[in-house]
PDB file of C-alpha atoms and ligand atoms in Angstrom:
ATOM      1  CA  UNK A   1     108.350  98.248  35.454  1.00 52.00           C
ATOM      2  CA  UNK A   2     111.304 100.804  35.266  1.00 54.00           C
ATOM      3  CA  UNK A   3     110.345 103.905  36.989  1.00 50.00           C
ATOM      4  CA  UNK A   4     112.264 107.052  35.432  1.00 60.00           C
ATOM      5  CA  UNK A   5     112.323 109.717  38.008  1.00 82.00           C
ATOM      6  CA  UNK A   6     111.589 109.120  41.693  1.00 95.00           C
ATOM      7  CA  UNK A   7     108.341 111.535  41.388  1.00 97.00           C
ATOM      8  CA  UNK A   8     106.196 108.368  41.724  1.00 98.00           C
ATOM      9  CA  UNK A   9     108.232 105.870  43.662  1.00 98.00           C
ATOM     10  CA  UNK A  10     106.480 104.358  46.694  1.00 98.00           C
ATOM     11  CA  UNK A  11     109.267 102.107  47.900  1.00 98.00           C
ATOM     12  CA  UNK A  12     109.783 101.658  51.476  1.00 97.00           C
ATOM     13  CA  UNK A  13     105.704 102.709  52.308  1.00 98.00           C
ATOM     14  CA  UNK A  14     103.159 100.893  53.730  1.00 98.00           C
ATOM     15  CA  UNK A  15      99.613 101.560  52.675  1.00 99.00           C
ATOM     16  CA  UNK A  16      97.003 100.080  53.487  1.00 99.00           C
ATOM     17  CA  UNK A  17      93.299 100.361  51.017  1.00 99.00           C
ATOM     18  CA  UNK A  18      90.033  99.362  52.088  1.00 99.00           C
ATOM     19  CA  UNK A  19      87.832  97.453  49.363  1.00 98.00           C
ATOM     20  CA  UNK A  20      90.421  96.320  47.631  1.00 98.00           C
ATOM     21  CA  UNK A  21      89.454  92.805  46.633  1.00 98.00           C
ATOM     22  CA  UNK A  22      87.968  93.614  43.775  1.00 97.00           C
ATOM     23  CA  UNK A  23      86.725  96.936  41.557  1.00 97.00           C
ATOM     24  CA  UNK A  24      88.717 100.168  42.463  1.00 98.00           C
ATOM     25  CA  UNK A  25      90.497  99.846  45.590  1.00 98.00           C
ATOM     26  CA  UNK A  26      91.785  96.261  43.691  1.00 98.00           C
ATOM     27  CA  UNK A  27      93.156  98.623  40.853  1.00 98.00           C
ATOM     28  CA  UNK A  28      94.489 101.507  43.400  1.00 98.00           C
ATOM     29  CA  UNK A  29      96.019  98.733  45.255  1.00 99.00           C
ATOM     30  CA  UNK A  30      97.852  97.180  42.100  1.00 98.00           C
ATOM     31  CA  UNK A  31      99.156 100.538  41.086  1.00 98.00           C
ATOM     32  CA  UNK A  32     100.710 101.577  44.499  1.00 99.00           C
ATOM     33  CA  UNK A  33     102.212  97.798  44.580  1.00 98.00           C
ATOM     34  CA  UNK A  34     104.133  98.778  41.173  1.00 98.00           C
ATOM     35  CA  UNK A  35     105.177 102.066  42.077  1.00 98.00           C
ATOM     36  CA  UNK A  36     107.272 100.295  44.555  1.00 98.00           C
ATOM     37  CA  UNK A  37     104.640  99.910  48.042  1.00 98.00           C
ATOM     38  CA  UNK A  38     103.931  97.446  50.379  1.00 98.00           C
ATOM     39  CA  UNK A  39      99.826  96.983  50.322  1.00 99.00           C
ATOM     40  CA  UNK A  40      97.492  96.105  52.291  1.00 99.00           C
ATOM     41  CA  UNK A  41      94.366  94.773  50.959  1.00 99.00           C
ATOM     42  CA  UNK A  42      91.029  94.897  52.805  1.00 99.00           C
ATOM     43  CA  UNK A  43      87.694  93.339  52.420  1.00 98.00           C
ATOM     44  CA  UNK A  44      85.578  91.262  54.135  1.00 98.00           C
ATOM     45  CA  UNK A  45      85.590  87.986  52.331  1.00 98.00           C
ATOM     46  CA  UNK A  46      89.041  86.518  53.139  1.00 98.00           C
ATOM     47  CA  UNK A  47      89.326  83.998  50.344  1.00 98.00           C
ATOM     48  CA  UNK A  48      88.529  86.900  47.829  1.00 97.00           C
ATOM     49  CA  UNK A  49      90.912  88.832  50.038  1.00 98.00           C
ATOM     50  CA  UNK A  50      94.003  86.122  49.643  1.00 98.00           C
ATOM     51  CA  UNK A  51      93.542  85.389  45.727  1.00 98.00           C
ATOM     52  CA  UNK A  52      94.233  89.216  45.109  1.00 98.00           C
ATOM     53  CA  UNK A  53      96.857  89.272  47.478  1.00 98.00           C
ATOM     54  CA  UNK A  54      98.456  85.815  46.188  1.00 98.00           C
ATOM     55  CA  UNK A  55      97.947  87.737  41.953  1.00 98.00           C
ATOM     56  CA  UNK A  56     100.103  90.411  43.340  1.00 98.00           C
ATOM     57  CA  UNK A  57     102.385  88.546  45.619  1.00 98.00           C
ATOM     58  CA  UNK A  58     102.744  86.232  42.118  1.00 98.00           C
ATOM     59  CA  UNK A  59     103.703  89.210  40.295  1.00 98.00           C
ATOM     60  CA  UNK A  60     106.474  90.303  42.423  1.00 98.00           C
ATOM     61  CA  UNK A  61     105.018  92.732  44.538  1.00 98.00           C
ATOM     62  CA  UNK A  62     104.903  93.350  48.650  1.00 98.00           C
ATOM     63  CA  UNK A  63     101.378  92.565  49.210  1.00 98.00           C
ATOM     64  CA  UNK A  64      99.271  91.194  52.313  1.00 98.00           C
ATOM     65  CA  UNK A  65      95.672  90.775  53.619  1.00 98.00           C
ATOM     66  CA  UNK A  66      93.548  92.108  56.245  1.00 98.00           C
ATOM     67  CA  UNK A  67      89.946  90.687  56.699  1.00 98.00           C
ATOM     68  CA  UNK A  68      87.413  93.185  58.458  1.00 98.00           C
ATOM     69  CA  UNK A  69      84.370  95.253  58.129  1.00 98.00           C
ATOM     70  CA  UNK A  70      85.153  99.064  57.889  1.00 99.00           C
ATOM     71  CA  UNK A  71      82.222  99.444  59.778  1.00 98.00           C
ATOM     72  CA  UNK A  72      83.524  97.786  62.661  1.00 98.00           C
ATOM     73  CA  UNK A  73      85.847 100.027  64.866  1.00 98.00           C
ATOM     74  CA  UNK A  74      87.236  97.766  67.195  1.00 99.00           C
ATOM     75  CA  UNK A  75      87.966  95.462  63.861  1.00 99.00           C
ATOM     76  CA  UNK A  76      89.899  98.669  61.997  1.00 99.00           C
ATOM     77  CA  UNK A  77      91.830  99.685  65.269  1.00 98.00           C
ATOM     78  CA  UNK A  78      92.897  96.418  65.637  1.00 98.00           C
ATOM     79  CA  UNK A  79      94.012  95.801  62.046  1.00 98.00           C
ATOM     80  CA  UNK A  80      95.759  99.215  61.818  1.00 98.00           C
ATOM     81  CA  UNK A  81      97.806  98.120  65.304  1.00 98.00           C
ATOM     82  CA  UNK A  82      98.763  94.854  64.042  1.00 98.00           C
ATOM     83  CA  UNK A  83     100.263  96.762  60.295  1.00 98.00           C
ATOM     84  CA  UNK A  84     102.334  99.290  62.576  1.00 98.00           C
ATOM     85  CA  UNK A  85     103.423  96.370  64.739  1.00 98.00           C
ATOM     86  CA  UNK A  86     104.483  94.466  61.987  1.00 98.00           C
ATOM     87  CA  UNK A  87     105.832  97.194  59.746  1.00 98.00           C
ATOM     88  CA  UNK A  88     106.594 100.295  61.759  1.00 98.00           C
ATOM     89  CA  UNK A  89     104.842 102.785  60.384  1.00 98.00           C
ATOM     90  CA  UNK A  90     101.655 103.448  58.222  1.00 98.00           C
ATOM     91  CA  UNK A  91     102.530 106.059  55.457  1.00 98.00           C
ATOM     92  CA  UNK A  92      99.134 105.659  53.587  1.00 99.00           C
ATOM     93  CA  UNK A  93      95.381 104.719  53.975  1.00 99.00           C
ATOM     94  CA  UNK A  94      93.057 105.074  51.453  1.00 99.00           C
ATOM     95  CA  UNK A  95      89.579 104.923  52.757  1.00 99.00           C
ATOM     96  CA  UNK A  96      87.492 103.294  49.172  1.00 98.00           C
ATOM     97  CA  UNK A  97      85.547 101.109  50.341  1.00 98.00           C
ATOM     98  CA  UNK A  98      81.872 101.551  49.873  1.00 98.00           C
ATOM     99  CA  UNK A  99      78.316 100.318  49.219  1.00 97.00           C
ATOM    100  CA  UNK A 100      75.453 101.894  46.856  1.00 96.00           C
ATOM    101  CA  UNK A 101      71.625 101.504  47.825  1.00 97.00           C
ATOM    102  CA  UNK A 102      69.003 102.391  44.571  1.00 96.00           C
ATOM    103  CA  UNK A 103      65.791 103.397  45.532  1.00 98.00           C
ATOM    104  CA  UNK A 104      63.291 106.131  45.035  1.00 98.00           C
ATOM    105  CA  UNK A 105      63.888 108.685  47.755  1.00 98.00           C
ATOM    106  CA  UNK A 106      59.865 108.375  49.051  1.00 98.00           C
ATOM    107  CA  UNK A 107      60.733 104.335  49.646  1.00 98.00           C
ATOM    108  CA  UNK A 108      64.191 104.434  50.741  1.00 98.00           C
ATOM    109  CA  UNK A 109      64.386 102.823  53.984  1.00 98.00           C
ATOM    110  CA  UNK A 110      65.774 104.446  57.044  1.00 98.00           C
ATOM    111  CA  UNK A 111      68.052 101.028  57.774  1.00 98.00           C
ATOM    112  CA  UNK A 112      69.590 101.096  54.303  1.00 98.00           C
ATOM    113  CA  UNK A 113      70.147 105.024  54.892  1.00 98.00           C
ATOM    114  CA  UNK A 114      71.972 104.792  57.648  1.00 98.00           C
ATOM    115  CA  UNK A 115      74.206 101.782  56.915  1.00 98.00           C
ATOM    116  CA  UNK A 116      75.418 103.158  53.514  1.00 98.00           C
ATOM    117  CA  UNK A 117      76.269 106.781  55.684  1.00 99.00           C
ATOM    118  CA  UNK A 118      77.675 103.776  58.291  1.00 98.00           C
ATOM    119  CA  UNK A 119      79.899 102.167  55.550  1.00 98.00           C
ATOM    120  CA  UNK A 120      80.584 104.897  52.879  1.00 98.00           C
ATOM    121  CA  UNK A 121      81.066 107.888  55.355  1.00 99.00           C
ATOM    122  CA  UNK A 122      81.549 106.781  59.161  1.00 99.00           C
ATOM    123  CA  UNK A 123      83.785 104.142  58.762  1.00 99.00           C
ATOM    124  CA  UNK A 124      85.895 106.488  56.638  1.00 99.00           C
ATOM    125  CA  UNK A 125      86.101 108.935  59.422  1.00 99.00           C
ATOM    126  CA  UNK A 126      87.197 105.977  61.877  1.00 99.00           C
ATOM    127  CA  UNK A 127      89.823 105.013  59.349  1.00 99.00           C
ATOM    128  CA  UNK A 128      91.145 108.016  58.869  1.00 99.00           C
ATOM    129  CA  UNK A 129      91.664 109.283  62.634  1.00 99.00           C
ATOM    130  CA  UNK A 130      93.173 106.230  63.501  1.00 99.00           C
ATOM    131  CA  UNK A 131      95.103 105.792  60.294  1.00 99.00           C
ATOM    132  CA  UNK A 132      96.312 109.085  61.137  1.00 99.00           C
ATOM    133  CA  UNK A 133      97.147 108.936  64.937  1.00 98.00           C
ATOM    134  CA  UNK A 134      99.472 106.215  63.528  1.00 98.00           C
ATOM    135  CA  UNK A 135     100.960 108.613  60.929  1.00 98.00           C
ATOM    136  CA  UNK A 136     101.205 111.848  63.361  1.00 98.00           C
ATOM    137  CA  UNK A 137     103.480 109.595  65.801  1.00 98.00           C
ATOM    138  CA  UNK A 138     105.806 108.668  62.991  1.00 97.00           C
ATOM    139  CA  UNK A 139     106.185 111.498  60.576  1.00 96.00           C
ATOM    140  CA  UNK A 140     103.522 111.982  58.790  1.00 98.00           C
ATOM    141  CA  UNK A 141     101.385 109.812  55.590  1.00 98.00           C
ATOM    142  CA  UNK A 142      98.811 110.213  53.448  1.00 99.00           C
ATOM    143  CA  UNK A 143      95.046 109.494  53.229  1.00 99.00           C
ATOM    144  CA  UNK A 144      92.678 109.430  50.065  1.00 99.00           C
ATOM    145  CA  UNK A 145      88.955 109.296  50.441  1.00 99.00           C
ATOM    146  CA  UNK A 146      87.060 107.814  47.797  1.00 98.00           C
ATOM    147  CA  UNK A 147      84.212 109.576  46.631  1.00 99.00           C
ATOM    148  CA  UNK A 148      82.079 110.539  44.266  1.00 98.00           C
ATOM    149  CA  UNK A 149      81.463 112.756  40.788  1.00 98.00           C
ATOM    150  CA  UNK A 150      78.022 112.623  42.961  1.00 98.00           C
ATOM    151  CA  UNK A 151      77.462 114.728  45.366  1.00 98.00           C
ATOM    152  CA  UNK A 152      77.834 118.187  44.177  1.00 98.00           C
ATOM    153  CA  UNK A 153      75.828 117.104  41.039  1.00 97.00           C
ATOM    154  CA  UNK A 154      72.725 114.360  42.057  1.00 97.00           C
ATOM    155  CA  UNK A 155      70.645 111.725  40.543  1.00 95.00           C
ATOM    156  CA  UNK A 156      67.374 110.044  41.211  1.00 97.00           C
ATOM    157  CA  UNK A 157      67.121 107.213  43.765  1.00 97.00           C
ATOM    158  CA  UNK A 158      70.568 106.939  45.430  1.00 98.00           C
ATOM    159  CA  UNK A 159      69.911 109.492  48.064  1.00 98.00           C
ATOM    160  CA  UNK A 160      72.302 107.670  50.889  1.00 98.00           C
ATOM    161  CA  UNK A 161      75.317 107.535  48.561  1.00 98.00           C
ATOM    162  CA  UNK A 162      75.044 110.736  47.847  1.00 98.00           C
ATOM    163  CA  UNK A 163      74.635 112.185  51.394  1.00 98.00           C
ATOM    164  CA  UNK A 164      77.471 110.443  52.358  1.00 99.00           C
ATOM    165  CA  UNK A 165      79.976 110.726  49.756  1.00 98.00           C
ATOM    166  CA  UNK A 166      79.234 114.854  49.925  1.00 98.00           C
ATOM    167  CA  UNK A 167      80.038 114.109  53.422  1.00 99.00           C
ATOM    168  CA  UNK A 168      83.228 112.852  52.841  1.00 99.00           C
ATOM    169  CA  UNK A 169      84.219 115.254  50.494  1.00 99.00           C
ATOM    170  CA  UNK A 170      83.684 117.739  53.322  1.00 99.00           C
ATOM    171  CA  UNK A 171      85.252 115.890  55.837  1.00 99.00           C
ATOM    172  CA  UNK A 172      88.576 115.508  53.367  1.00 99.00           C
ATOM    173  CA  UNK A 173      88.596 119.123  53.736  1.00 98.00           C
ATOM    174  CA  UNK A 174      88.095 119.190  57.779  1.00 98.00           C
ATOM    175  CA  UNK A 175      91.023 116.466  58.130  1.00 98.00           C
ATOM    176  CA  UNK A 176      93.021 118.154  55.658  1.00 99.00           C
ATOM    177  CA  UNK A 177      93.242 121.591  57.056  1.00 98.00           C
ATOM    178  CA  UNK A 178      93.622 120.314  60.987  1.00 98.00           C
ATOM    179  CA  UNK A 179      96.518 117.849  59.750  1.00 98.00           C
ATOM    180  CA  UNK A 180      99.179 119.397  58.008  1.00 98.00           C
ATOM    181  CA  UNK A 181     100.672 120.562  60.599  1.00 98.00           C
ATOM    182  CA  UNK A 182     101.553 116.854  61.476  1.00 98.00           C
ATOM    183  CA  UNK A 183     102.246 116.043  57.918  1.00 98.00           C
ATOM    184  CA  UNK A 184      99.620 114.519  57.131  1.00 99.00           C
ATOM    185  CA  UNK A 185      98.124 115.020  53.521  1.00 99.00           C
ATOM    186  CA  UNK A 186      94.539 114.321  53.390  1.00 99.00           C
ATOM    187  CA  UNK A 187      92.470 114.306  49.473  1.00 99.00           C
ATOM    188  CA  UNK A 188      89.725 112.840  47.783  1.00 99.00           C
ATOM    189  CA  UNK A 189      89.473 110.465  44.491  1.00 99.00           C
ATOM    190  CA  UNK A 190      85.830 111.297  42.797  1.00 99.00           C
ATOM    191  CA  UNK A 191      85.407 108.654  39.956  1.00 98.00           C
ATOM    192  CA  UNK A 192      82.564 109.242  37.231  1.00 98.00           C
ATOM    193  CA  UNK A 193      81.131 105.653  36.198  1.00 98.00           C
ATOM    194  CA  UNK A 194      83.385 103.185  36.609  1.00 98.00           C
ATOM    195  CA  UNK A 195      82.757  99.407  34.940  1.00 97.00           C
ATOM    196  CA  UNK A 196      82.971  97.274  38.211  1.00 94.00           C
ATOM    197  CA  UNK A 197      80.575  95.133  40.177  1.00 91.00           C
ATOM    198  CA  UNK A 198      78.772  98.191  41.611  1.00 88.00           C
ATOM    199  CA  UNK A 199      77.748  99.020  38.485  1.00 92.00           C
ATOM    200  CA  UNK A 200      76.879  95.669  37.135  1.00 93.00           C
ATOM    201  CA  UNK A 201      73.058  96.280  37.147  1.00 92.00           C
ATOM    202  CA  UNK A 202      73.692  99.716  35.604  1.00 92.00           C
ATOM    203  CA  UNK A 203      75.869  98.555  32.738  1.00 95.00           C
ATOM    204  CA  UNK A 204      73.859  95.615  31.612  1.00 95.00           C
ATOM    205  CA  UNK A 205      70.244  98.457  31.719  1.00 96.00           C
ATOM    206  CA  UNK A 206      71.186  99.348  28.148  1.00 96.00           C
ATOM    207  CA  UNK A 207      69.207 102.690  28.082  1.00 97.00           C
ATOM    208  CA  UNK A 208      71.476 103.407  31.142  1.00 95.00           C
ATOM    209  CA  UNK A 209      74.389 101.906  29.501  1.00 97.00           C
ATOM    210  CA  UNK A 210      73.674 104.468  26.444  1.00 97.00           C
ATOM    211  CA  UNK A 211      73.390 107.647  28.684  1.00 97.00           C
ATOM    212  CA  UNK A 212      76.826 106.865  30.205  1.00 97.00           C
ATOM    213  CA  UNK A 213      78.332 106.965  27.375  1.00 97.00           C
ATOM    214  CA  UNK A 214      76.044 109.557  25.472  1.00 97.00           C
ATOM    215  CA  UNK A 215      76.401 112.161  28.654  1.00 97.00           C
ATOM    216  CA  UNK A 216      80.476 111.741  29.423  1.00 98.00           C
ATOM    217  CA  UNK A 217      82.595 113.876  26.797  1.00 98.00           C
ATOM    218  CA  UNK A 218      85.073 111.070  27.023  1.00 98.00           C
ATOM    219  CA  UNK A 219      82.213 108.502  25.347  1.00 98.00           C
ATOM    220  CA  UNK A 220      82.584 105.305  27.549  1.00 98.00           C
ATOM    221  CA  UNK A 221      82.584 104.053  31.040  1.00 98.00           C
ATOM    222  CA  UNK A 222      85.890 104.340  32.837  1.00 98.00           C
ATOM    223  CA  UNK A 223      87.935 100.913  33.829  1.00 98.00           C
ATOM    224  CA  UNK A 224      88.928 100.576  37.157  1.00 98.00           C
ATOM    225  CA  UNK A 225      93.154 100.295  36.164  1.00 98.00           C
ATOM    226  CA  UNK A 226      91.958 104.224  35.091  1.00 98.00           C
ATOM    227  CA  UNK A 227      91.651 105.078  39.149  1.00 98.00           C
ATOM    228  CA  UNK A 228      95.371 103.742  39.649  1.00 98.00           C
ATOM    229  CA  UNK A 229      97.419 106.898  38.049  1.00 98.00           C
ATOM    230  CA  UNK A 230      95.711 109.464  40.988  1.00 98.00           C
ATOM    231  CA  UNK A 231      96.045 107.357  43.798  1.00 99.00           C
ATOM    232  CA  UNK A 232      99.787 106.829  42.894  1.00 99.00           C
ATOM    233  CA  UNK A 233      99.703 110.689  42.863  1.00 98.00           C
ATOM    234  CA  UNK A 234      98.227 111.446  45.705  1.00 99.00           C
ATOM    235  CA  UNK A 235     100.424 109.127  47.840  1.00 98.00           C
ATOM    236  CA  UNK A 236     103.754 110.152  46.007  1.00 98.00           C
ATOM    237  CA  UNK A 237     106.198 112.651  46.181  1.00 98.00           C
ATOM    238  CA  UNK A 238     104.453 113.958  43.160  1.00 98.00           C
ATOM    239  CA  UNK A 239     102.049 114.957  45.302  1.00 98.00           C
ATOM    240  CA  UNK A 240     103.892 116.296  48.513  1.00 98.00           C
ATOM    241  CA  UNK A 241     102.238 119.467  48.236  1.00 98.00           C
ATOM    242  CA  UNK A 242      98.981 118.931  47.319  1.00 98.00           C
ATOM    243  CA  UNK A 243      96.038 118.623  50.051  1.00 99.00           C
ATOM    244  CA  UNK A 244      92.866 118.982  50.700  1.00 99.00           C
ATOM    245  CA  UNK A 245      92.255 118.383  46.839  1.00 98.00           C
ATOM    246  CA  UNK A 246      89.249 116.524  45.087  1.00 98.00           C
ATOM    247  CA  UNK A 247      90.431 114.917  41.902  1.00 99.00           C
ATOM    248  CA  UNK A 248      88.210 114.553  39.316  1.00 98.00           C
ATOM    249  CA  UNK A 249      88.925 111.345  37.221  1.00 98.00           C
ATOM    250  CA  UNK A 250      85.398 110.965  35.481  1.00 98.00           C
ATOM    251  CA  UNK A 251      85.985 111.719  31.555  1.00 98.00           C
ATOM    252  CA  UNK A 252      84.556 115.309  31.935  1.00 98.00           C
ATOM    253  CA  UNK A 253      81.233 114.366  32.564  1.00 98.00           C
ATOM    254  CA  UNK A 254      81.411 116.546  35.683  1.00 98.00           C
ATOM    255  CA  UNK A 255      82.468 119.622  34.029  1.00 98.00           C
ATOM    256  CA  UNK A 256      79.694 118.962  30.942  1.00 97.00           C
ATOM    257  CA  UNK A 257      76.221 120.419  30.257  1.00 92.00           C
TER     258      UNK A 257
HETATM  259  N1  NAP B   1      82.132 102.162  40.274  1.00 87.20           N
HETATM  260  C1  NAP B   1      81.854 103.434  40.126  1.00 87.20           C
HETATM  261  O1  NAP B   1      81.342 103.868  39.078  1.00 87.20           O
HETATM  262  C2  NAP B   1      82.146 104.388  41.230  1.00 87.20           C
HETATM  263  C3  NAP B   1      81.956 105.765  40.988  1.00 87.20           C
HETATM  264  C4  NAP B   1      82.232 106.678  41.988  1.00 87.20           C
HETATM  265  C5  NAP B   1      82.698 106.242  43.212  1.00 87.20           C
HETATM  266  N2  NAP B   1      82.853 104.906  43.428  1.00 87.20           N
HETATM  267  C6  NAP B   1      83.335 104.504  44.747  1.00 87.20           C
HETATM  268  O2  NAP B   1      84.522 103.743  44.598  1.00 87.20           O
HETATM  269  C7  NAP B   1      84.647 102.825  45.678  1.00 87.20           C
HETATM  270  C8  NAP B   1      84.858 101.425  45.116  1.00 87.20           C
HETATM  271  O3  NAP B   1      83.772 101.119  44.262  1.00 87.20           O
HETATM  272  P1  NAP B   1      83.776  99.866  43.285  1.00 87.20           P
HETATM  273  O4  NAP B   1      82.946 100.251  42.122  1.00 87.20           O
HETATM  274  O5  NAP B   1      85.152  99.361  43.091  1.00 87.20           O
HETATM  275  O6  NAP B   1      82.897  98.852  44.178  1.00 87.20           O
HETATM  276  P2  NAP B   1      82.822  97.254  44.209  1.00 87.20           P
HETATM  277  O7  NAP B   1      83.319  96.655  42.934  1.00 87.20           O
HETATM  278  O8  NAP B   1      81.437  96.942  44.657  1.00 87.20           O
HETATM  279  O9  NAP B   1      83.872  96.890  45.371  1.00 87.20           O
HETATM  280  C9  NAP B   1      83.629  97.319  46.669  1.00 87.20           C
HETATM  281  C10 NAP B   1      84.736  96.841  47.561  1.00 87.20           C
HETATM  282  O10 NAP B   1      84.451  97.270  48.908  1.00 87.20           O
HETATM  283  C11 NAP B   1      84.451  96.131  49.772  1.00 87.20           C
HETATM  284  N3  NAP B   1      83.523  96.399  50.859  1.00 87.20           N
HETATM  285  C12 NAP B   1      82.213  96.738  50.784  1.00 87.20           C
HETATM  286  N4  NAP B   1      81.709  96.925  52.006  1.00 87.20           N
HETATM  287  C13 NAP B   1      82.738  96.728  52.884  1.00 87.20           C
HETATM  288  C14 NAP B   1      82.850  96.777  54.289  1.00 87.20           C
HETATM  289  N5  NAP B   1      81.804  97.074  55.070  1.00 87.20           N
HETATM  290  N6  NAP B   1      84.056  96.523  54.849  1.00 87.20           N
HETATM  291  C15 NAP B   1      85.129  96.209  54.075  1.00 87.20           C
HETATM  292  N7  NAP B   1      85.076  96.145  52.747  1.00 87.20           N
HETATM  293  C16 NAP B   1      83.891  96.399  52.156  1.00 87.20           C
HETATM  294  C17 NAP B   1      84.096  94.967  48.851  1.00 87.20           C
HETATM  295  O11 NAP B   1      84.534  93.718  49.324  1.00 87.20           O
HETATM  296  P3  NAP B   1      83.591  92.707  50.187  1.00 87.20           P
HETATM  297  O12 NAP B   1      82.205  92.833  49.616  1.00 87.20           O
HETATM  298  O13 NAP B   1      84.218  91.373  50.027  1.00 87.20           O
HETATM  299  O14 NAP B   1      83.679  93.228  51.576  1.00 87.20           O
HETATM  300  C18 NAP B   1      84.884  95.357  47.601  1.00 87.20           C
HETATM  301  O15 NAP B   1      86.253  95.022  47.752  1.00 87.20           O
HETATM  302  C19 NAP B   1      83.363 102.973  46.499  1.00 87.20           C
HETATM  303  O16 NAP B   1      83.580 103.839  47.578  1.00 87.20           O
HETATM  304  C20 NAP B   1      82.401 103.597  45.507  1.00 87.20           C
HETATM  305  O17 NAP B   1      81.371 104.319  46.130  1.00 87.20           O
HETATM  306  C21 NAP B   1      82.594 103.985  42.477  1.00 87.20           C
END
């Protein structure tokens, strides 16, 4: 694809996105890969992992594969060490993936609380310090936190999710103001519902299906190629100014009453 203007071009940067086989991070990935990037795709499954990789590679673009659990430090250090060793530098990490729990608050058990704060807030925290002690030692990157139109607005029975993903909103903010100085940009996606796996149970609930689309001004889910445009943002030179920012890409439904 012809870009017009070097506002979006990613050529020459490395960045890595967690969750990418499949849903969001998948599309994020894909977008950065045409604007020019070399990605990294994470996930835990490494056959899932190495078809997306191989359906970019196929198309053309710099694309590669690391296996590992976010939640796993020692597993994200390691992976992070061996993309500066073999590309010299890490100029973006975006910290997507995640992992929804749905019960009712009164039954929601303390295990499943704390590994969906592990997974959708901790492990972001790990990523991003060590994504950007990498960063900080050669000249600065970018990180994007995935997280929610939840969180400052709630919903019944997904009280971990949203815990977490307020977390991270706040913690965008934290990194954000203590990094600049070592330019380091540090922002937040928040997606409204998007069609992918997570939502599988959720999209096929047809009531549920109908208040989606009854309750967003935009009338229908979002797909996940929708999440690509701010992630290219964010990391670009579009974006060189812009930190500590939580973009809204949910159809309005945030902003409706
Ligand atoms: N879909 C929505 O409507 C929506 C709305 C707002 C925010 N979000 C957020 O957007 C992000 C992506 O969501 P999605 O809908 O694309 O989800 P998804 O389709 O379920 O994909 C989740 C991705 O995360 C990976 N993953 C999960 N746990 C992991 C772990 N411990 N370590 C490494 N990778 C892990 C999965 O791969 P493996 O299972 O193979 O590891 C997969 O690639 C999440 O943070 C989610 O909370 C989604």
């Amino acid at each position: 694809m012809a870009i017009a203007t070097t506002l979006f071009d990613l050529t020459g940067r490395t960045i890595l996105i967690t969750g990418a086989s499949r849903g969001i991070g998948f599309a994020m990935a894909k977008a950065c890969a045409e604007h020019g990037a070399r990605v990294v795709l994470n996930g835990r499954d490494p056959a899932t992992l190495a078809e997306k990789v191989d359906a970019l590679a196929a198309a053309g673009h710099a694309a590669e594969g690391e296996a590992f659990d976010v939640t796993d430090e020692a597993a994200t250090i390691a992976a992070l060490d061996r993309i500066v060793a073999r590309h010299g530098a890490l100029h973006g990490a975006i910290a997507n993936a995640g992992v929804q729990h749905r019960v009712p608050v009164l039954d929601f058990p303390t295990a499943d609380f704390r590994r969906v704060v592990e997974t959708n807030l901790t492990a972001c925290f790990v990523l991003g310090r060590e994504a950007a002690k990498r960063m900080a030692a050669t000249g600065g990157g970018a990180i994007i936190n995935t997280v929610s139109m939840l969180g400052p607005i709630a919903r019944p029975t997904v009280p971990a999710y949203i815990a977490a993903k307020e977390g991270l909103r706040a913690l965008t903010r934290a990194m954000a103001v203590e990094l600049g100085a070592k330019g380091i940009r540090v922002n937040a996606i928040a997606p409204g519902y998007v069609a992918t796996e997570m939502n599988t149970a959720l999209i096929e609930n047809e009531p549920f299906n109908a208040w989606v689309i009854g309750r967003t001004p935009m009338g229908r889910w979002a797909q996940p190629e929708e999440l690509g445009g701010a992630a290219v943002f964010l990391m670009s030179p579009a974006g060189a100014f812009v930190s500590g920012h939580i973009l809204s890409v949910d159809g309005a439904m945030s902003v409706a009453v």
